[in-house]
Coordinates of C-alpha atoms in Angstrom, one line a residue:
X1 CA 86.9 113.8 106.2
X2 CA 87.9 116.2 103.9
X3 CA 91.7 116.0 105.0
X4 CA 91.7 112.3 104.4
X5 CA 90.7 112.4 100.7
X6 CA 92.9 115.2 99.9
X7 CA 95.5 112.8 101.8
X8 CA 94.2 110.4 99.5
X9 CA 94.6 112.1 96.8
X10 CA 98.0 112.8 97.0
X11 CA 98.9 109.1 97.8
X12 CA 97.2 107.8 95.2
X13 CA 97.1 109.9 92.0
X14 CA 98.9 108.3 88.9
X15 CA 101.1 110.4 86.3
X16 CA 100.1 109.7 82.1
X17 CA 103.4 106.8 82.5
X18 CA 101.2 105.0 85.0
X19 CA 103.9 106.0 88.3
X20 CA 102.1 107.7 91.1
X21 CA 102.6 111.7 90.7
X22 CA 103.8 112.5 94.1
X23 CA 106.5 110.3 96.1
X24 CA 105.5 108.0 97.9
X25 CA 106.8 109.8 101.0
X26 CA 105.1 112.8 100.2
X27 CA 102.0 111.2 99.7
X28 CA 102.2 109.1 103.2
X29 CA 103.0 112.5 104.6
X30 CA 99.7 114.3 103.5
X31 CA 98.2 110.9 105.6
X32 CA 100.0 111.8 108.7
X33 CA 97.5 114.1 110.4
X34 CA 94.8 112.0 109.5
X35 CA 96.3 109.1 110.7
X36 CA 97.2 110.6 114.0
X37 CA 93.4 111.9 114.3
X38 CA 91.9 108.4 113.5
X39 CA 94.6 107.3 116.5
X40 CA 93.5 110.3 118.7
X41 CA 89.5 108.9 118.3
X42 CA 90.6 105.1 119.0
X43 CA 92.3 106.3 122.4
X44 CA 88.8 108.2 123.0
X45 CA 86.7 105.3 122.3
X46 CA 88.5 102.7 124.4
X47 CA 87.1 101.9 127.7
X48 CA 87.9 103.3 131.0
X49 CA 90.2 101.2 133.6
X50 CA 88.3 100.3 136.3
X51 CA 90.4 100.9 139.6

């Protein structure tokens, strides 16, 4: 949880002109482990194949 609003965070925070303070890219970057973990728990949760 923590990771995600530091990801957040980075995506999200606006200079004093009103642009967002990081690039884009940078920002989406900070998201990529948290993305990949909320990916990681969906594959967990889906159901088994049954043979």
């Amino acid at each position: 949880m923590p990771g995600a609003v530091v990801g957040l965070t980075g995506l999200l925070t606006k200079d004093t002109s009103g642009e967002t303070g990081l690039p884009s890219a940078l920002g989406w970057a900070g998201m990529a482990p948290c993305l990949a973990g909320l990916l990681a728990v969906a594959l967990l949760w889906r159901r088994p194949r049954v043979a």
